[in-house]
Amino acid sequence: MVVFNMNKRINKTFSITIISIIFIIALFLIFFYALYKIVGIDYGIIQSNNSSESITIDWEKMYPHKEDLKKDNSLECVDNENTSLVKTICERYVNLANKLNTIGDRLKTRVFKYQIIANIGKEITSSIEVVNVSPYIKLKDGQITDVRPYPNKSIESYAKDIKNLSDYCHRAGIEFLYVQPIFKVCKYDDNLFKTFSDYSNIDIDNLLQELKRYDIDCLDLREKLHDSSLDHSLMFYHTDHHWNISAGLWASKQICMYTKSNYGYDFNDEYSNEINYDEKVYRKAMFGSYGQTVGHNILNSEDFSILFPKFETNFILEIKDKNIKEVGSFEKIFINYDVLNKLTNEGGYAYETVLYGNRPLVTIANMNNKNGKRVLIIRDSFAIAVAPYLSTNFSEVDLIDARPKNGNFTGSIKKYIDDNDFDMVIMLEEYPSLHSLE
């Protein structure tokens, strides 16, 4: 009887101990998971908007909106019904996001060894799931990407905004072209495990259908890649969602070929041919936003390559918010070597060392082609890899990034178009962004 009670007490004590250990481990994981979710950041955005290295410019004063067309260029939630309930939910979401950001800032400055703790959190949460590397997922070939698990309800509204801008350009005698970049998830072979859904390509198919209904000219690079013999997976960085620099040259070639064929533009085809470029490799210099999120136990830094022209080049590069106005060759002025050289063998966001990342306004004048075509690109970060190579064939390439918290050009795009003599406006964005096209 005594033995039975003793065994019963031992079993009870053992059970309580096991339960307590499991509970503590669960709390530990929940803490780090919450910490990771709250303070998770896109290192590309942080680097490209380093206020200590940038000059504050009142773009709206330089390029003022017409009062009747002025839009709020802040975070929005778009819903087709636009009900008061949706507005209330949106406002609550924004307020909650702001509070979480504040908590993250406080933790960063007050928690001892914060970065070490945050990195541990990343490693733990990334290793919990075999397939799902939160908030990203593994593809069947081992690469990591993000997906859009729900359809975008604002496609129709976005298409109308593009139509409005296209009509404005046409009234001014300016050609308008919408260029759709490729996604890391291929439209024809998504490479996804069955447990995941991705609406990225479906959303874009719906957008392009709407644009064609409005008779807007579209160049779908997803289809161009599918028709080629190129390996889709080799067009992207393993540690990031962006296409690589070689893919940027390929994309610029497709744009030049299309505008030459459909608009009669005169280009030197040799400038779009990869054999006329030398590749320079910066070893282990690239560790993109996916890598920064999931940690080095999941992904390793990768090489970062830039293709430099073998032919003579001479440009004027101006980036007002960085106080940059430089004259020189492609190799001399398009790369932020101060940052890139530090990243070699260390790993960082090397992609945004090209053209200094997501700037509000960038102008590139080609001094070797003063009488060529002038183009304005409404862009996101995918244009970083494309614009330098387009500039070899155009007289001038201007880039506006109007996305809030990225380029954040807050002035009027239409006013900028009015003030300049463009032959074409190209819209080049990976995925519909909530920003003003006025």
PDB file of C-alpha atoms in Angstrom, residues 139-275:
ATOM      1  CA  LEU A 139       9.215  25.850 -52.582  1.00  0.00           C
ATOM      2  CA  LYS A 140       9.752  22.287 -53.761  1.00  0.00           C
ATOM      3  CA  ASP A 141      13.207  23.178 -55.069  1.00  0.00           C
ATOM      4  CA  GLY A 142      14.257  24.458 -51.625  1.00  0.00           C
ATOM      5  CA  GLN A 143      14.030  28.163 -52.420  1.00  0.00           C
ATOM      6  CA  ILE A 144      12.100  30.452 -50.107  1.00  0.00           C
ATOM      7  CA  THR A 145       9.417  32.890 -51.152  1.00  0.00           C
ATOM      8  CA  ASP A 146       6.371  34.710 -49.866  1.00  0.00           C
ATOM      9  CA  VAL A 147       2.848  34.107 -51.140  1.00  0.00           C
ATOM     10  CA  ARG A 148      -0.405  36.015 -51.266  1.00  0.00           C
ATOM     11  CA  PRO A 149      -2.935  33.553 -49.841  1.00  0.00           C
ATOM     12  CA  TYR A 150      -6.006  35.695 -50.598  1.00  0.00           C
ATOM     13  CA  PRO A 151      -7.188  37.473 -53.753  1.00  0.00           C
ATOM     14  CA  ASN A 152      -6.633  41.225 -54.002  1.00  0.00           C
ATOM     15  CA  LYS A 153      -9.998  43.000 -53.851  1.00  0.00           C
ATOM     16  CA  SER A 154      -8.607  46.311 -55.122  1.00  0.00           C
ATOM     17  CA  ILE A 155      -7.568  45.147 -58.612  1.00  0.00           C
ATOM     18  CA  GLU A 156     -10.447  46.895 -60.361  1.00  0.00           C
ATOM     19  CA  SER A 157      -9.773  50.156 -58.520  1.00  0.00           C
ATOM     20  CA  TYR A 158      -6.066  49.915 -59.290  1.00  0.00           C
ATOM     21  CA  ALA A 159      -6.784  49.332 -62.992  1.00  0.00           C
ATOM     22  CA  LYS A 160      -8.948  52.454 -63.077  1.00  0.00           C
ATOM     23  CA  ASP A 161      -6.109  54.505 -61.575  1.00  0.00           C
ATOM     24  CA  ILE A 162      -3.730  53.200 -64.251  1.00  0.00           C
ATOM     25  CA  LYS A 163      -6.300  53.997 -66.961  1.00  0.00           C
ATOM     26  CA  ASN A 164      -6.590  57.532 -65.584  1.00  0.00           C
ATOM     27  CA  LEU A 165      -2.827  58.018 -65.832  1.00  0.00           C
ATOM     28  CA  SER A 166      -2.672  56.375 -69.276  1.00  0.00           C
ATOM     29  CA  ASP A 167      -5.427  58.663 -70.589  1.00  0.00           C
ATOM     30  CA  TYR A 168      -3.597  61.676 -69.180  1.00  0.00           C
ATOM     31  CA  CYS A 169      -0.415  60.668 -71.016  1.00  0.00           C
ATOM     32  CA  HIS A 170      -2.205  60.056 -74.306  1.00  0.00           C
ATOM     33  CA  ARG A 171      -3.896  63.448 -74.149  1.00  0.00           C
ATOM     34  CA  ALA A 172      -0.411  64.939 -73.828  1.00  0.00           C
ATOM     35  CA  GLY A 173       0.852  62.923 -76.820  1.00  0.00           C
ATOM     36  CA  ILE A 174       2.906  60.559 -74.638  1.00  0.00           C
ATOM     37  CA  GLU A 175       2.931  56.780 -75.088  1.00  0.00           C
ATOM     38  CA  PHE A 176       2.006  54.629 -72.069  1.00  0.00           C
ATOM     39  CA  LEU A 177       3.148  51.056 -71.455  1.00  0.00           C
ATOM     40  CA  TYR A 178       2.426  48.776 -68.515  1.00  0.00           C
ATOM     41  CA  VAL A 179       5.238  46.250 -67.925  1.00  0.00           C
ATOM     42  CA  GLN A 180       4.573  43.283 -65.642  1.00  0.00           C
ATOM     43  CA  PRO A 181       7.682  41.771 -63.983  1.00  0.00           C
ATOM     44  CA  ILE A 182       8.015  38.064 -63.264  1.00  0.00           C
ATOM     45  CA  PHE A 183       7.266  36.547 -59.850  1.00  0.00           C
ATOM     46  CA  LYS A 184       9.432  34.128 -57.941  1.00  0.00           C
ATOM     47  CA  VAL A 185       6.406  31.808 -58.014  1.00  0.00           C
ATOM     48  CA  CYS A 186       6.071  30.860 -61.688  1.00  0.00           C
ATOM     49  CA  LYS A 187       2.663  31.192 -63.308  1.00  0.00           C
ATOM     50  CA  TYR A 188       3.011  27.909 -65.200  1.00  0.00           C
ATOM     51  CA  ASP A 189       4.855  25.832 -62.585  1.00  0.00           C
ATOM     52  CA  ASP A 190       4.249  27.351 -59.163  1.00  0.00           C
ATOM     53  CA  ASN A 191       6.532  24.815 -57.433  1.00  0.00           C
ATOM     54  CA  LEU A 192       4.322  25.091 -54.337  1.00  0.00           C
ATOM     55  CA  PHE A 193       3.433  22.311 -51.939  1.00  0.00           C
ATOM     56  CA  LYS A 194      -0.279  21.489 -52.092  1.00  0.00           C
ATOM     57  CA  THR A 195      -0.907  22.955 -48.633  1.00  0.00           C
ATOM     58  CA  PHE A 196      -0.278  26.496 -49.905  1.00  0.00           C
ATOM     59  CA  SER A 197      -2.105  28.825 -52.252  1.00  0.00           C
ATOM     60  CA  ASP A 198      -0.749  31.894 -54.012  1.00  0.00           C
ATOM     61  CA  TYR A 199      -2.939  34.472 -55.735  1.00  0.00           C
ATOM     62  CA  SER A 200      -0.084  36.647 -57.051  1.00  0.00           C
ATOM     63  CA  ASN A 201      -0.302  35.469 -60.645  1.00  0.00           C
ATOM     64  CA  ILE A 202      -4.094  35.218 -60.544  1.00  0.00           C
ATOM     65  CA  ASP A 203      -4.315  38.826 -59.336  1.00  0.00           C
ATOM     66  CA  ILE A 204      -2.019  39.980 -62.131  1.00  0.00           C
ATOM     67  CA  ASP A 205      -3.964  38.016 -64.739  1.00  0.00           C
ATOM     68  CA  ASN A 206      -7.095  39.813 -63.551  1.00  0.00           C
ATOM     69  CA  LEU A 207      -5.308  43.173 -63.609  1.00  0.00           C
ATOM     70  CA  LEU A 208      -3.978  42.671 -67.138  1.00  0.00           C
ATOM     71  CA  GLN A 209      -7.431  41.604 -68.290  1.00  0.00           C
ATOM     72  CA  GLU A 210      -8.847  44.854 -66.899  1.00  0.00           C
ATOM     73  CA  LEU A 211      -6.088  46.924 -68.532  1.00  0.00           C
ATOM     74  CA  LYS A 212      -6.634  45.291 -71.897  1.00  0.00           C
ATOM     75  CA  ARG A 213     -10.343  46.007 -71.549  1.00  0.00           C
ATOM     76  CA  TYR A 214      -9.292  49.668 -71.266  1.00  0.00           C
ATOM     77  CA  ASP A 215      -7.052  49.279 -74.367  1.00  0.00           C
ATOM     78  CA  ILE A 216      -3.894  49.868 -72.322  1.00  0.00           C
ATOM     79  CA  ASP A 217      -0.772  48.409 -73.898  1.00  0.00           C
ATOM     80  CA  CYS A 218       0.804  45.726 -71.687  1.00  0.00           C
ATOM     81  CA  LEU A 219       4.072  43.787 -71.827  1.00  0.00           C
ATOM     82  CA  ASP A 220       3.835  40.666 -69.666  1.00  0.00           C
ATOM     83  CA  LEU A 221       7.368  39.501 -68.877  1.00  0.00           C
ATOM     84  CA  ARG A 222       5.980  36.332 -67.292  1.00  0.00           C
ATOM     85  CA  GLU A 223       4.879  35.223 -70.762  1.00  0.00           C
ATOM     86  CA  LYS A 224       8.189  36.278 -72.338  1.00  0.00           C
ATOM     87  CA  LEU A 225      10.091  34.186 -69.818  1.00  0.00           C
ATOM     88  CA  HIS A 226       7.777  31.219 -70.328  1.00  0.00           C
ATOM     89  CA  ASP A 227       8.390  31.368 -74.084  1.00  0.00           C
ATOM     90  CA  SER A 228      12.162  31.452 -73.586  1.00  0.00           C
ATOM     91  CA  SER A 229      14.552  28.657 -72.696  1.00  0.00           C
ATOM     92  CA  LEU A 230      15.679  30.373 -69.493  1.00  0.00           C
ATOM     93  CA  ASP A 231      15.486  28.695 -66.084  1.00  0.00           C
ATOM     94  CA  HIS A 232      12.904  30.598 -64.031  1.00  0.00           C
ATOM     95  CA  SER A 233      14.587  29.859 -60.677  1.00  0.00           C
ATOM     96  CA  LEU A 234      17.920  31.283 -61.875  1.00  0.00           C
ATOM     97  CA  MET A 235      16.342  34.713 -62.361  1.00  0.00           C
ATOM     98  CA  PHE A 236      15.995  35.317 -58.611  1.00  0.00           C
ATOM     99  CA  TYR A 237      18.086  35.573 -55.473  1.00  0.00           C
ATOM    100  CA  HIS A 238      17.711  32.691 -53.052  1.00  0.00           C
ATOM    101  CA  THR A 239      17.640  35.043 -50.064  1.00  0.00           C
ATOM    102  CA  ASP A 240      15.281  37.643 -51.506  1.00  0.00           C
ATOM    103  CA  HIS A 241      12.114  38.146 -53.600  1.00  0.00           C
ATOM    104  CA  HIS A 242      13.831  40.345 -56.202  1.00  0.00           C
ATOM    105  CA  TRP A 243      15.051  39.218 -59.575  1.00  0.00           C
ATOM    106  CA  ASN A 244      18.832  39.415 -59.954  1.00  0.00           C
ATOM    107  CA  ILE A 245      20.865  41.867 -62.030  1.00  0.00           C
ATOM    108  CA  SER A 246      21.149  39.488 -65.004  1.00  0.00           C
ATOM    109  CA  ALA A 247      17.358  39.227 -65.038  1.00  0.00           C
ATOM    110  CA  GLY A 248      17.247  43.028 -65.004  1.00  0.00           C
ATOM    111  CA  LEU A 249      19.340  43.159 -68.186  1.00  0.00           C
ATOM    112  CA  TRP A 250      17.073  40.519 -69.733  1.00  0.00           C
ATOM    113  CA  ALA A 251      13.984  42.574 -68.804  1.00  0.00           C
ATOM    114  CA  SER A 252      15.486  45.750 -70.289  1.00  0.00           C
ATOM    115  CA  LYS A 253      16.126  43.831 -73.517  1.00  0.00           C
ATOM    116  CA  GLN A 254      12.478  42.725 -73.659  1.00  0.00           C
ATOM    117  CA  ILE A 255      11.305  46.320 -73.155  1.00  0.00           C
ATOM    118  CA  CYS A 256      13.643  47.621 -75.863  1.00  0.00           C
ATOM    119  CA  MET A 257      12.592  44.904 -78.315  1.00  0.00           C
ATOM    120  CA  TYR A 258       8.920  45.547 -77.619  1.00  0.00           C
ATOM    121  CA  THR A 259       9.102  49.338 -77.991  1.00  0.00           C
ATOM    122  CA  LYS A 260      11.236  48.954 -81.117  1.00  0.00           C
ATOM    123  CA  SER A 261       8.728  46.575 -82.672  1.00  0.00           C
ATOM    124  CA  ASN A 262       5.521  48.323 -81.562  1.00  0.00           C
ATOM    125  CA  TYR A 263       6.538  51.986 -81.410  1.00  0.00           C
ATOM    126  CA  GLY A 264       9.361  52.178 -83.929  1.00  0.00           C
ATOM    127  CA  TYR A 265      11.983  53.221 -81.378  1.00  0.00           C
ATOM    128  CA  ASP A 266      15.564  53.031 -82.683  1.00  0.00           C
ATOM    129  CA  PHE A 267      17.929  51.139 -80.387  1.00  0.00           C
ATOM    130  CA  ASN A 268      21.385  49.628 -80.542  1.00  0.00           C
ATOM    131  CA  ASP A 269      20.673  45.940 -80.005  1.00  0.00           C
ATOM    132  CA  GLU A 270      24.257  45.360 -78.873  1.00  0.00           C
ATOM    133  CA  TYR A 271      23.584  47.335 -75.687  1.00  0.00           C
ATOM    134  CA  SER A 272      21.025  44.723 -74.620  1.00  0.00           C
ATOM    135  CA  ASN A 273      23.204  41.717 -75.391  1.00  0.00           C
ATOM    136  CA  GLU A 274      24.809  40.074 -72.369  1.00  0.00           C
ATOM    137  CA  ILE A 275      27.964  39.177 -74.340  1.00  0.00           C
TER     138      ILE A 275
END
